[in-house]
């Protein structure tokens, strides 16, 4: 980025080990949402999203293994892109004290205030040239995904996605509400198993068991099968529009144990951890996903959704996200 002319102003706040949808840090303190200090800007790239949304900078960088680019972008009303796994080098982005292979699932990526800056930053950072948008933007094939067997979604987010779909449909898009032919519950379960191994570097799971090499190969097989399943889906549709998270920006949570946390969805307390199902949609099969603002909730706070496309079709995701954003403003 510096070689391309960027001026680096500083570092922004993250949670410990990048392991939260908040940006609370015992060294640097808590980052607040730029529109309401009682709320979190999301995480783990929450400091970057807050800096971007509040006008401190025009461009940011973050990382994403569990929604850490997409969620803060959605909460703060800015754009964020989780690239196809392996497209951007993450050298320098390692667990402190280690210097080895890249973490499975995890990527780095840009955040911006418009799709043009997002695309430029992506191309600057990519190790290899990414294909330009190839879909017919006058008649894109869009699948709307607003329900998941593992995680609920706030009504305001569902309504925003449906409104985007209606507007795109009137403009010529082919919009589908059909359930994807993918076992989303099984995908989420295997994603969480792989995520747990990646984040603990092979430490014990919550049940106290340590994954064996056989377990790991089983997960790799599951990941490969799901990549093929998603690739087959993308022969029928160009993009999937889904929640980046089942909730919008929420109040700061002091409880460190995710298993004890809850989130209010339509007035009902629900488990916090299941919301990673939305991040895992793109993360486990290594797909690109663009987080894009498409409206506001009843509190006047941003609603962001993610646009998912096939592997290496990162610019398609950004292009469809731009369509979705324009449709939300029409």
Coordinates of C-alpha atoms in Angstrom, one line a residue:
X1 CA 0.0 0.0 0.0
X2 CA 2.9 2.4 0.8
X3 CA 4.5 1.7 -2.5
X4 CA 1.2 2.6 -4.2
X5 CA 1.2 5.9 -2.4
X6 CA -0.7 5.3 0.8
X7 CA 0.2 7.2 3.9
X8 CA 0.0 5.1 7.0
X9 CA -1.4 7.0 10.0
X10 CA -1.2 4.3 12.7
X11 CA -2.6 1.2 14.1
X12 CA -6.2 0.7 15.2
X13 CA -7.7 -1.3 18.1
X14 CA -8.5 -5.0 18.1
X15 CA -9.6 -7.5 20.8
X16 CA -7.2 -9.9 22.3
X17 CA -6.1 -12.5 19.7
X18 CA -8.6 -11.0 17.3
X19 CA -11.2 -13.2 18.9
X20 CA -14.3 -11.1 19.4
X21 CA -17.0 -9.2 17.6
X22 CA -16.0 -6.2 19.8
X23 CA -12.8 -4.2 19.9
X24 CA -12.0 -4.2 23.7
X25 CA -8.3 -4.5 24.6
X26 CA -6.8 -4.5 28.1
X27 CA -3.8 -2.4 26.9
X28 CA -5.6 0.2 24.7
X29 CA -9.1 0.1 26.1
X30 CA -12.5 -0.1 24.4
X31 CA -13.4 1.2 20.9
X32 CA -16.9 2.6 20.7
X33 CA -19.3 2.8 17.8
X34 CA -18.9 6.1 15.9
X35 CA -22.6 6.8 16.1
X36 CA -23.4 5.6 19.6
X37 CA -20.7 5.2 22.3
X38 CA -22.9 2.6 24.2
X39 CA -22.5 0.2 21.3
X40 CA -19.6 -1.8 19.9
X41 CA -18.3 -1.1 16.4
X42 CA -17.9 -4.8 15.9
X43 CA -14.7 -6.8 15.7
X44 CA -12.1 -7.9 15.4
X45 CA -11.3 -5.1 13.0
X46 CA -13.5 -2.8 15.0
X47 CA -11.0 0.0 15.4
X48 CA -10.4 0.2 11.7
X49 CA -14.1 0.2 10.9
X50 CA -14.7 3.0 13.5
X51 CA -11.8 5.1 12.2
X52 CA -13.1 4.7 8.6
X53 CA -16.8 5.5 9.5
X54 CA -15.9 8.5 11.5
X55 CA -13.8 10.1 8.7
X56 CA -10.3 9.6 10.2
X57 CA -9.1 7.8 7.1
X58 CA -10.4 6.9 3.7
X59 CA -9.1 3.3 3.7
X60 CA -8.4 0.5 6.2
X61 CA -7.0 -3.0 6.4
X62 CA -8.4 -5.8 8.5
X63 CA -8.5 -9.6 8.8
X64 CA -11.3 -12.1 8.7
X65 CA -11.6 -15.7 9.9
X66 CA -14.9 -15.3 11.7
X67 CA -16.4 -12.2 10.2
X68 CA -13.8 -9.8 11.5
X69 CA -13.9 -7.6 8.4
X70 CA -17.5 -8.1 7.4
X71 CA -19.2 -7.6 10.8
X72 CA -17.5 -4.3 11.8
X73 CA -18.1 -3.0 8.3
X74 CA -21.8 -3.9 8.6
X75 CA -22.1 -2.4 12.1
X76 CA -20.4 0.9 11.1
X77 CA -22.0 1.4 7.7
X78 CA -18.8 1.0 5.6
X79 CA -17.6 -1.5 3.0
X80 CA -15.4 -4.5 3.7
X81 CA -14.1 -7.4 1.6
X82 CA -13.1 -10.8 2.8
X83 CA -11.0 -12.1 -0.2
X84 CA -10.8 -15.6 -1.5
X85 CA -8.5 -17.6 0.8
X86 CA -4.9 -17.3 -0.3
X87 CA -5.3 -14.4 -2.8
X88 CA -3.6 -11.9 -0.5
X89 CA -0.4 -12.6 1.3
X90 CA -0.7 -12.5 5.1
X91 CA 3.0 -12.4 5.8
X92 CA 3.4 -10.2 8.9
X93 CA -0.1 -11.3 10.2
X94 CA 0.8 -14.1 12.4
X95 CA 0.0 -15.2 16.0
X96 CA 2.7 -13.4 18.2
X97 CA 5.6 -15.7 18.8
X98 CA 5.1 -17.8 15.7
X99 CA 6.6 -17.5 12.2
X100 CA 5.3 -20.3 10.0
X101 CA 2.5 -21.2 7.7
X102 CA -0.6 -19.1 7.2
X103 CA -3.6 -20.0 9.4
X104 CA -6.3 -22.0 7.7
X105 CA -9.5 -20.0 6.9
X106 CA -8.0 -16.6 7.9
X107 CA -7.5 -13.8 5.3
X108 CA -6.6 -10.1 5.3
X109 CA -8.6 -7.6 3.3
X110 CA -9.5 -4.0 2.8
X111 CA -12.3 -1.8 4.2
X112 CA -13.4 1.4 2.5
X113 CA -16.2 3.9 2.2
X114 CA -17.0 3.1 -1.4
X115 CA -16.7 0.1 -3.8
X116 CA -14.2 1.8 -6.1
X117 CA -11.7 2.2 -3.3
X118 CA -12.3 -1.3 -2.1
X119 CA -11.6 -2.8 -5.6
X120 CA -8.4 -0.7 -6.0
X121 CA -7.1 -1.7 -2.6
X122 CA -7.8 -5.4 -3.4
X123 CA -5.9 -5.2 -6.6
X124 CA -2.9 -3.5 -5.0
X125 CA -2.7 -6.1 -2.3
X126 CA -3.5 -9.2 -4.4
X127 CA -0.5 -11.5 -5.2
X128 CA -1.9 -12.4 -8.6
X129 CA -4.3 -10.5 -10.9
X130 CA -7.9 -11.2 -10.1
X131 CA -10.5 -11.7 -12.9
X132 CA -12.5 -8.6 -13.7
X133 CA -16.3 -8.7 -13.2
X134 CA -17.8 -11.2 -15.6
X135 CA -21.5 -11.3 -14.8
X136 CA -24.2 -9.5 -16.6
X137 CA -24.8 -6.6 -14.2
X138 CA -28.0 -5.7 -16.1
X139 CA -29.5 -9.2 -15.4
X140 CA -27.6 -10.8 -12.5
X141 CA -28.8 -14.0 -11.0
X142 CA -29.2 -13.4 -7.2
X143 CA -30.0 -15.8 -4.4
X144 CA -31.3 -14.2 -1.2
X145 CA -30.5 -16.2 1.9
X146 CA -32.2 -14.9 5.0
X147 CA -32.5 -18.0 7.2
X148 CA -30.0 -20.4 8.6
X149 CA -30.7 -23.6 10.7
X150 CA -28.2 -22.5 13.3
X151 CA -28.8 -18.8 13.7
X152 CA -31.7 -16.3 13.8
X153 CA -31.7 -13.0 12.0
X154 CA -33.2 -9.7 13.2
X155 CA -36.3 -8.7 11.3
X156 CA -34.7 -5.4 10.2
X157 CA -31.9 -7.3 8.4
X158 CA -34.3 -9.7 6.7
X159 CA -36.5 -6.8 5.6
X160 CA -33.4 -4.9 4.2
X161 CA -32.3 -8.0 2.2
X162 CA -35.8 -8.5 0.8
X163 CA -36.1 -4.9 -0.2
X164 CA -32.8 -5.1 -2.0
X165 CA -34.1 -8.2 -3.8
X166 CA -37.3 -6.5 -4.8
X167 CA -35.5 -3.5 -6.2
X168 CA -33.0 -5.5 -8.1
X169 CA -35.8 -7.7 -9.5
X170 CA -37.6 -4.6 -10.8
X171 CA -34.4 -3.5 -12.5
X172 CA -34.0 -6.8 -14.3
X173 CA -32.2 -9.2 -11.9
X174 CA -33.3 -12.8 -11.6
X175 CA -33.9 -13.1 -7.9
X176 CA -34.4 -16.5 -6.1
X177 CA -35.4 -17.3 -2.5
X178 CA -34.9 -21.0 -2.9
X179 CA -32.9 -22.8 -0.1
X180 CA -29.4 -23.6 -1.4
X181 CA -28.8 -27.3 -1.9
X182 CA -26.2 -27.3 0.8
X183 CA -26.4 -28.7 4.3
X184 CA -25.8 -25.4 6.1
X185 CA -26.1 -27.0 9.6
X186 CA -23.3 -29.5 8.8
X187 CA -21.2 -26.8 7.2
X188 CA -21.5 -24.6 10.4
X189 CA -20.6 -27.5 12.6
X190 CA -17.4 -28.4 10.7
X191 CA -16.5 -24.7 10.3
X192 CA -16.6 -24.2 14.1
X193 CA -14.5 -27.3 14.6
X194 CA -11.9 -26.1 12.1
X195 CA -12.1 -22.6 13.5
X196 CA -11.5 -23.9 17.1
X197 CA -8.4 -25.8 16.0
X198 CA -7.1 -22.8 14.0
X199 CA -7.6 -20.3 16.8
X200 CA -6.1 -22.5 19.6
X201 CA -3.4 -24.0 17.3
X202 CA -4.7 -27.5 18.1
X203 CA -5.6 -27.0 21.7
X204 CA -8.4 -28.8 23.5
X205 CA -12.0 -28.1 22.3
X206 CA -14.7 -27.1 24.8
X207 CA -15.3 -30.7 25.6
X208 CA -11.7 -31.1 26.6
X209 CA -10.8 -33.3 23.7
X210 CA -7.8 -32.6 21.4
X211 CA -8.4 -33.1 17.7
X212 CA -6.5 -35.9 16.1
X213 CA -4.8 -35.9 12.7
X214 CA -7.7 -38.1 11.5
X215 CA -10.2 -35.5 12.6
X216 CA -8.3 -32.8 10.8
X217 CA -8.3 -34.8 7.5
X218 CA -12.0 -35.3 7.9
X219 CA -12.5 -31.6 8.1
X220 CA -10.4 -31.0 5.0
X221 CA -12.5 -33.5 3.2
X222 CA -15.7 -31.7 4.3
X223 CA -14.2 -28.4 3.2
X224 CA -13.4 -29.8 -0.2
X225 CA -16.9 -31.2 -0.7
X226 CA -18.5 -27.9 0.3
X227 CA -16.2 -26.0 -2.1
X228 CA -17.6 -28.2 -4.9
X229 CA -21.2 -27.8 -3.7
X230 CA -20.9 -24.0 -3.6
X231 CA -19.2 -24.0 -7.0
X232 CA -22.1 -26.0 -8.4
X233 CA -24.5 -23.5 -6.9
X234 CA -22.6 -20.7 -8.6
X235 CA -23.2 -22.3 -11.9
X236 CA -26.9 -21.5 -11.3
X237 CA -26.6 -18.1 -9.6
X238 CA -24.0 -15.3 -9.8
X239 CA -24.1 -14.2 -6.1
X240 CA -25.7 -14.9 -2.8
X241 CA -26.8 -12.0 -0.6
X242 CA -27.0 -13.0 3.1
X243 CA -26.7 -11.3 6.5
X244 CA -23.1 -10.5 7.6
X245 CA -24.5 -11.1 11.1
X246 CA -27.9 -11.8 12.4
X247 CA -27.8 -8.6 14.5
X248 CA -26.8 -5.0 14.0
X249 CA -24.5 -3.1 16.3
X250 CA -25.1 -4.2 19.9
X251 CA -24.3 -2.9 23.4
X252 CA -20.8 -3.5 24.8
X253 CA -20.6 -6.9 26.5
X254 CA -18.3 -7.3 29.5
X255 CA -18.7 -11.1 29.7
X256 CA -15.5 -12.6 28.2
X257 CA -16.9 -16.1 27.9
X258 CA -18.7 -16.3 24.6
X259 CA -20.7 -19.4 25.8
X260 CA -22.4 -17.2 28.4
X261 CA -23.3 -14.3 26.2
X262 CA -26.6 -13.6 24.6
X263 CA -27.8 -11.3 21.9
X264 CA -31.3 -9.9 21.6
X265 CA -33.0 -10.6 18.3
X266 CA -36.5 -9.2 17.9
X267 CA -36.8 -8.9 21.7
X268 CA -35.7 -12.4 22.5
X269 CA -32.3 -13.4 24.0
X270 CA -30.4 -15.8 21.8
X271 CA -27.0 -17.5 22.1
X272 CA -24.1 -15.2 20.9
X273 CA -21.8 -17.9 19.5
X274 CA -24.3 -19.3 16.9
X275 CA -24.0 -16.0 15.0
X276 CA -20.7 -17.2 13.6
X277 CA -22.8 -19.3 11.2
X278 CA -23.2 -16.3 9.0
X279 CA -19.4 -15.7 8.8
X280 CA -18.8 -19.3 8.1
X281 CA -21.0 -19.3 5.0
X282 CA -18.0 -17.9 3.1
X283 CA -15.1 -18.7 5.4
X284 CA -15.3 -22.5 5.5
X285 CA -15.5 -23.0 1.7
X286 CA -12.8 -20.2 1.2
X287 CA -15.2 -17.9 -0.8
X288 CA -14.9 -14.1 -1.2
X289 CA -17.6 -11.9 0.4
X290 CA -18.2 -8.2 0.4
X291 CA -19.9 -6.5 3.3
X292 CA -22.1 -3.6 2.0
X293 CA -24.4 -1.1 3.7
X294 CA -28.0 -1.4 2.5
X295 CA -30.1 0.6 5.0
X296 CA -30.7 1.5 8.6
X297 CA -32.5 -0.2 11.4
X298 CA -35.3 1.3 13.6
X299 CA -32.6 3.0 15.7
X300 CA -31.2 4.7 12.7
X301 CA -28.0 2.5 12.8
X302 CA -26.5 0.9 9.7
X303 CA -27.6 -2.4 8.3
X304 CA -24.9 -4.3 6.4
X305 CA -25.1 -7.5 4.4
X306 CA -22.6 -9.7 2.6
X307 CA -22.5 -10.6 -1.0
X308 CA -20.8 -14.0 -1.6
X309 CA -19.5 -15.2 -5.0
X310 CA -17.5 -18.2 -6.2
X311 CA -13.8 -18.5 -5.5
X312 CA -11.6 -15.9 -7.2
X313 CA -14.6 -14.0 -8.3
X314 CA -13.8 -11.3 -5.8
X315 CA -14.6 -8.4 -8.2
X316 CA -18.0 -10.0 -9.0
X317 CA -18.8 -9.8 -5.2
X318 CA -17.8 -6.1 -5.1
X319 CA -19.8 -5.3 -8.3
X320 CA -23.0 -7.0 -7.1
X321 CA -22.5 -5.3 -3.7
X322 CA -22.4 -2.0 -5.5
X323 CA -25.7 -2.9 -7.2
X324 CA -27.2 -3.8 -3.9
X325 CA -26.1 -0.6 -2.3
X326 CA -27.5 1.5 -5.2
X327 CA -30.8 -0.4 -5.1
X328 CA -31.1 0.3 -1.3
X329 CA -30.9 4.0 -2.0
X330 CA -33.4 4.1 -4.9

